[in-house]
Backbone as a ProteinNet text record, in pm:
[ID]
protein_1_A
[PRIMARY]
XXXXXXXXXXXXXXXXXXXXXXXXXXXXXXXXXXXXXXXXXXXXXXXXXXXXXXXXXXXXXXXXXXXXXXXXXXXXXXXXXXXXXXXXXXXXXXXXXXXXXXXXXXXXXXXXXXXXXXXXXXXXXXXXXXXXXXXXXX
[TERTIARY]
1460.1	1600.1	1617.7	1705.2	1725.3	1782.4	1862.6	1918.5	1806.5	1712.8	1599.3	1513.6	1490	1412.5	1480.5	1610.6	1683.8	1671.1	1675.5	1657.7	1519.8	1417.6	1281.8	1273.5	1330.1	1327.2	1404.1	1513.7	1593.7	1516.8	1413.2	1333.4	1238.7	1226.1	1140	1218.1	1151.9	1217.2	1233.9	1143.8	1147	1241.3	1294.1	1374.2	1283.8	1318.3	1235.8	1324.9	1278.5	1343.3	1247.8	1301.2	1222.6	1256.3	1152.8	1172.4	1098.2	1151.4	1076.2	975.5	894.3	788.3	839.7	966.8	1024.2	1082.8	1078.8	1130.1	1274.5	1332.4	1470.7	1472.9	1563.8	1579	1648.4	1587.9	1647.2	1727.7	1676.2	1745.7	1683.5	1745.9	1693.3	1734.9	1662.8	1701	1814.4	1867.8	1980.7	1948.7	1827.6	1785.8	1785.9	1740	1739.8	1882.6	1969.1	2108.6	2176.5	2148.6	2205.1	2154	2024.1	1962.6	2020	2039.1	2089.4	2241.2	2309.2	2455	2516.1	2455.8	2500.2	2517.8	2594.7	2609.8	2511.5	2481.4	2385.5	2424.7	2551	2596.7	2575.5	2563.7	2541.7	2395.5	2304	2162.2	2102.8	2160.2	2103.3	2095.9	1975.3	1945.3	1957.6	1951.4	1949.9	1809.6	1772.5	1640.7	1631.8	1510.2	1489	1547.4	1529.5	1582.7	1734.2	1799.3	1945	1987.3	1913.1	1945.4	1931.3	1827.1	1808.5	1886.6	1961.2	2044.6	1962.1	1849.6	1770	1856.4	1857	1940.4	1904.5	1778.4	1734.8	1781.3	1824.4	1872.3	2001.3	2068.8	2190.6	2162.6	2037.4	2002	2003.6	2014.6	2009.4	1884.3	1902.8	1793.9	1790.8	1833.3	1841.5	1709.8	1713.1	1597.9	1476.7	1365.4	1241.4	1223.7	1325.2	1321.3	1331.3	1326.8	1336.5	1198.4	1184.5	1055.9	1013.6	1109.1	1079.7	1019.7	1052.4	1009.8	859	794.9	650.5	574.4	626.8	560.7	619.4	709.5	775.8	676.3	654.7	559.5	604.3	733.8	782.8	758.3	795.8	775.4	628.2	542.1	399.1	334.4	381.8	329.3	364.5	487.8	527.9	443.4	421.8	342.1	198.7	141.1	3.8	-3.5	96.6	98.3	119	206.4	229	104.8	52.1	-59.1	-192	-229.9	-360.7	-353.1	-230.9	-214.3	-253.8	-269.4	-314.6	-197.3	-210	-111	-134	-27.4	-36.4	31.5	-23.5	29.1	70.5	193.3	246.1	221.5	259.2	244.5	362.1	334	443.9	503.2	634.2	705.7	813.2	835.8	939.1	1043.7	1165.9	1274.3	1393.9	1461.7	1590.2	1696.5	1768.3	1862.6	2004.9	2098	2239.9	2290.1	2351.7	2407	2552.1	2627.4	2764.5	2768.9	2658.5	2651.4	2585.8	2571.7	2508.1	2367.3	2294.6	2158.8	2063.6	1981.6	1884.6	1746.9	1645.9	1507.3	1461.8	1416.9	1373.6	1229.3	1155.5	1022.5	1040.9	995.8	1006.4	865.3	829.8	699.7	721.8	645.3	664.7	533.3	546.1	433.3	475.1	378.4	407	307.6	354.1	267.6	316.4	225	262.2	268.5	375.4	396.2	437	343.2	371.2	416.9	534.6	590.5	681.2	672.5	758.9	676.6	742.4	680.2	771.8	711.9	783.8	766.9	877.3	876.3	932.2	845	886.7	908.7	1021.3	1050.8	1001.8	886.8	825.5	897.5	934.8	1016.5	1078.4	1182.8	1252.5	1269.6	1237.6	1250.8	1319.2	1417.2	1490.7	1497.9	1382.3	1380.5	1427.6	1543.5	1594	1641.2	1670.2	1716.9	1609.5	1575.2	1475.9	1502.4	1455.6	1454.1	1308.9	1252.7	1111.6	1096.8	1018.3	979.6	834.5	806.5	672.1	576.6	625.7	534.7	461	345.8	271.8	259.6
2289.3	2267.3	2123.2	2048.4	1906.1	1885.3	1977	1960.3	1962.3	2056.4	2063.9	1939	1893.9	1771.7	1653.1	1644.2	1534.2	1539.9	1660.6	1675.1	1624.9	1659.2	1614.4	1462.7	1408.1	1263.1	1190.3	1249	1185.8	1173.5	1254.6	1244.8	1124.2	1060	942.8	816.6	723.9	599.9	501.1	506.8	412.2	460.3	367.4	406.9	475.3	597.5	674.8	738.6	729.9	798.6	904.1	1016.9	1122.4	1119.3	1095.6	1085	1196.2	1238	1332.4	1253.8	1323.9	1258.4	1167.4	1181.2	1093.2	965.7	954.3	835.1	845.4	964.3	982.6	1018	954.8	979.3	1113.2	1198.4	1328	1321.2	1245.7	1228.1	1109.6	1073.6	966.6	992.9	933	953.9	859.5	884.9	806.6	657.5	623.7	483.3	416.4	486.3	430.8	410.4	506.8	495.1	376.7	357.5	243.2	112.2	103.9	-17.3	-52.4	49.6	29.4	18.6	54.6	51.9	153.7	272.3	374.8	509.6	594.7	733.8	816.4	937.2	1022.1	1045	1069.5	1094.8	976.4	855.7	736.5	717.2	789.3	772.9	894.3	1011.7	1135.6	1132.1	1161.5	1170.4	1036.5	926.1	793.6	737.2	653.8	591.4	490.1	470.1	383.1	243.7	185.8	52.2	46.7	156.5	163.2	170.7	246	266.1	136.2	57.7	-66.7	-182.3	-155.3	-256.4	-363.9	-323.3	-417.1	-470.5	-601	-663.8	-613.2	-580.7	-537.8	-396.5	-319	-184	-186.5	-302.7	-317.9	-368.3	-405.9	-455.8	-340.8	-371.5	-264.7	-179	-48.8	44.8	97.5	13.8	56.5	52.8	103.8	103.1	169.2	96	148.3	125.1	68.1	56.6	-86.9	-186	-324.6	-388.3	-503.8	-573	-611.3	-632.8	-669.8	-553.2	-432.3	-313	-289.7	-337.9	-318.2	-379.5	-486.4	-553.8	-513.9	-418	-377.7	-308	-367	-311.7	-176	-159.7	-30.8	77.2	50.6	146.5	179.3	76.7	97	168.1	140.8	210.1	358.8	389.5	529.6	599.4	532	591.1	618.1	525.9	544.6	660.2	670.7	779.6	913.5	919.1	1043	1078	981	1007.5	1032	946.7	956.2	1026	1048.7	1111.1	1020.4	891.2	795.8	742.5	750.1	690.1	539.8	464.3	318.8	274	170.5	123.2	-22.9	-49.7	-186.1	-274.7	-224.3	-298.9	-396.1	-526.6	-622.4	-617.8	-613.7	-614.6	-722.1	-790.3	-893.9	-849.3	-833.1	-780	-873.9	-882.5	-950.9	-844.6	-857.1	-755.8	-809.4	-723.7	-758.8	-740.5	-845.4	-839.1	-887.4	-867.3	-919.6	-1072.4	-1139.1	-1285.4	-1331.1	-1240.8	-1274.2	-1217.2	-1257.4	-1207.3	-1280.9	-1205.4	-1261.8	-1205.4	-1291.5	-1246.2	-1200.6	-1075.8	-1019.9	-971.2	-991.9	-932.9	-800.7	-695.2	-562.1	-507.2	-462.2	-399.7	-248.6	-175.8	-31	43.3	168.2	260.3	387	450.9	573.5	682.2	805.8	919.8	1039	1106.5	1223.3	1346.3	1421.9	1547.7	1653.1	1730.8	1830.6	1761.4	1797.3	1736.1	1617.6	1566.3	1457	1340.7	1226.5	1108.6	1057.7	1033.2	966.9	817.3	747	601.1	545.1	481.6	422.6	273.6	224.2	81.3	22.4	-46	-98.9	-223.2	-311.7	-426.2	-491.3	-565.8	-643.8	-782.9	-882.5	-1020.5	-1102	-1180.1	-1264.5	-1405.6	-1466	-1600.8	-1599.2	-1658.3	-1669.6	-1537.7	-1438.7	-1309.5	-1206.1	-1128.6	-1023	-903.7	-791.4	-666.7	-625.4	-593.5	-555.3	-433.6	-338.2	-222.5	-245.7	-248.3	-281.4	-163.4	-41	73.9	83.3	149.7	161.1	300
-1676.4	-1647.1	-1599.1	-1665.2	-1633.4	-1494.7	-1446	-1311.8	-1208.2	-1220.9	-1130.8	-1144.7	-1265.9	-1289.5	-1221.6	-1231.2	-1168.5	-1016.1	-960.2	-815.3	-772.9	-849.2	-818.9	-831.7	-939.4	-959.7	-849.7	-804	-698.7	-567.3	-550.1	-427.5	-431.2	-548.3	-561.9	-527	-457.9	-415.6	-531.2	-628.1	-738.9	-848.8	-930.2	-1046.1	-1149.6	-1188.6	-1282	-1387.1	-1513.2	-1624.9	-1677.4	-1720.7	-1784.1	-1932.8	-2015.8	-2160.3	-2231.6	-2347.7	-2428.8	-2512.9	-2590.7	-2666.7	-2778	-2815.4	-2918.3	-2856.9	-2723.1	-2656.1	-2612.7	-2624.5	-2579.1	-2431.5	-2359.8	-2217.1	-2197.8	-2117.3	-2087	-1957.3	-1860.6	-1733.6	-1659.8	-1550.9	-1466.3	-1324.1	-1231.6	-1091.9	-1052.8	-933.8	-882.1	-880.4	-838.8	-828.2	-966	-1069.3	-1205.4	-1254.8	-1228.8	-1271.6	-1203.8	-1074.8	-1002.1	-1060.3	-1084.1	-1138.2	-1275.5	-1358.7	-1494.2	-1499.7	-1391.4	-1389	-1482.9	-1488.3	-1583.3	-1513.6	-1578.9	-1538.4	-1621.1	-1574.3	-1644.3	-1790.7	-1815.4	-1952.6	-2047.2	-1992.1	-2073.5	-2113	-2048.9	-2081.7	-2151.6	-2129.8	-2184.2	-2336.4	-2386.1	-2530	-2603.3	-2530	-2591.7	-2582.3	-2676.3	-2674.9	-2561.4	-2511.5	-2395.9	-2417.8	-2536.4	-2564.1	-2556.1	-2596	-2585.5	-2439	-2360.6	-2219.6	-2140.4	-2169.5	-2093.9	-2154.9	-2263.1	-2329.2	-2399.8	-2461.2	-2540.5	-2654.2	-2671.2	-2773.1	-2913.8	-2935.9	-3069.5	-3104.5	-3005.3	-3034.5	-3116.5	-3120.1	-3200.6	-3341.2	-3370.2	-3503.5	-3604.1	-3734.4	-3835.3	-3817.3	-3820.4	-3798.5	-3656.7	-3560.7	-3421.5	-3347.1	-3226.8	-3137.2	-3202.7	-3200.7	-3256.6	-3404.5	-3469.7	-3615.8	-3666.9	-3577.7	-3624.1	-3622.2	-3685.8	-3685.7	-3543.6	-3455	-3316.9	-3238.4	-3278.5	-3205.2	-3213.2	-3317.7	-3330.9	-3214.6	-3155.9	-3043.6	-2908.4	-2905.6	-2780.9	-2688.2	-2572.9	-2476.2	-2424.6	-2401.4	-2351.6	-2456.1	-2579.5	-2689.2	-2706.7	-2707	-2727.4	-2608.6	-2487.6	-2369.6	-2374.6	-2413.2	-2426.9	-2531.8	-2646.3	-2754.5	-2709.1	-2633	-2583.3	-2484.5	-2399	-2301.6	-2371.2	-2470.2	-2544.5	-2626.4	-2700.7	-2792.4	-2723.8	-2630.3	-2564.7	-2429.3	-2380.5	-2250.2	-2135.5	-2165	-2063.5	-1982.1	-1850.3	-1761	-1756.5	-1755.1	-1747.9	-1619.1	-1556.7	-1428.7	-1437.1	-1396.4	-1381	-1503.3	-1618.3	-1744.1	-1756.2	-1773.8	-1788	-1929.3	-1935.9	-2063.6	-2055.8	-2164.6	-2169.5	-2269.8	-2223.4	-2305.2	-2302.2	-2415.6	-2421.2	-2399.8	-2288	-2242.2	-2246.9	-2291.6	-2287.8	-2144.9	-2090.4	-1954.7	-1960.6	-1853.8	-1850.8	-1865.9	-1833.6	-1844.2	-1974.3	-2070.8	-2197.9	-2205.6	-2306.2	-2327.4	-2233.7	-2162.7	-2069.4	-2100	-2089.5	-2102.6	-1965.6	-1958.2	-1830.9	-1842.2	-1734.6	-1723.8	-1651.3	-1714.4	-1657.9	-1645.4	-1528.4	-1507.1	-1503.6	-1587.5	-1597.6	-1576	-1538	-1530.6	-1603.9	-1669.6	-1743.9	-1704.8	-1710.8	-1682	-1762	-1830.5	-1910.4	-1821.4	-1837.2	-1765.4	-1867.1	-1915.1	-2018.4	-2146.1	-2195.6	-2316.9	-2285.1	-2165	-2121.6	-2067.3	-2056	-1996.5	-1885.6	-1769.4	-1661.3	-1681.9	-1688.6	-1701.6	-1571.8	-1493.8	-1366.7	-1387.1	-1338.5	-1343.7	-1212.2	-1218	-1096.8	-1047.8	-1138.8	-1099.4	-1221.5	-1194.6	-1297.1	-1239.8	-1319	-1273.9	-1382.5	-1342.2	-1436.9	-1379.2	-1358.4	-1302.6	-1158.9	-1131.4	-995.5	-937.2	-1019.2	-971.8	-997	-898.6	-923.5	-836.1	-886	-810.6	-810.6	-696.9	-691.2	-601.9	-650.4	-570	-530.8	-404.5	-355.6	-359.6	-371.3	-371.6	-504	-503.6	-629.3	-676.4
[MASK]
++++++++++++++++++++++++++++++++++++++++++++++++++++++++++++++++++++++++++++++++++++++++++++++++++++++++++++++++++++++++++++++++++++++++++

């Protein structure tokens, strides 16, 4: 039940998204929604690249289907966690993100962990040069 999952995720201090094995976001905790500036209905059943506003998710084919997606650290980390069941910790990813101030290159550090048929994607920190958000817990 997604409501119960959301309650559990809300008890975590870090921003966390729960994704299915195809990379679609099922839910996220309050901290993730605040960080992303989104409501739950805006993230449910959308691909991770769409949720974080990756610029390439608007290209023909969409998230996961462009030539840029083959090198996407977030996509590849999710695939490794789903396929090999391996948890990854603080993996640096560089994404071009749509923001109110235009497209910005952001360094995003993520961790992944497989839980049954789902993957927990924790956003450890986001850095955009002079502006950054960092979670110090590991």
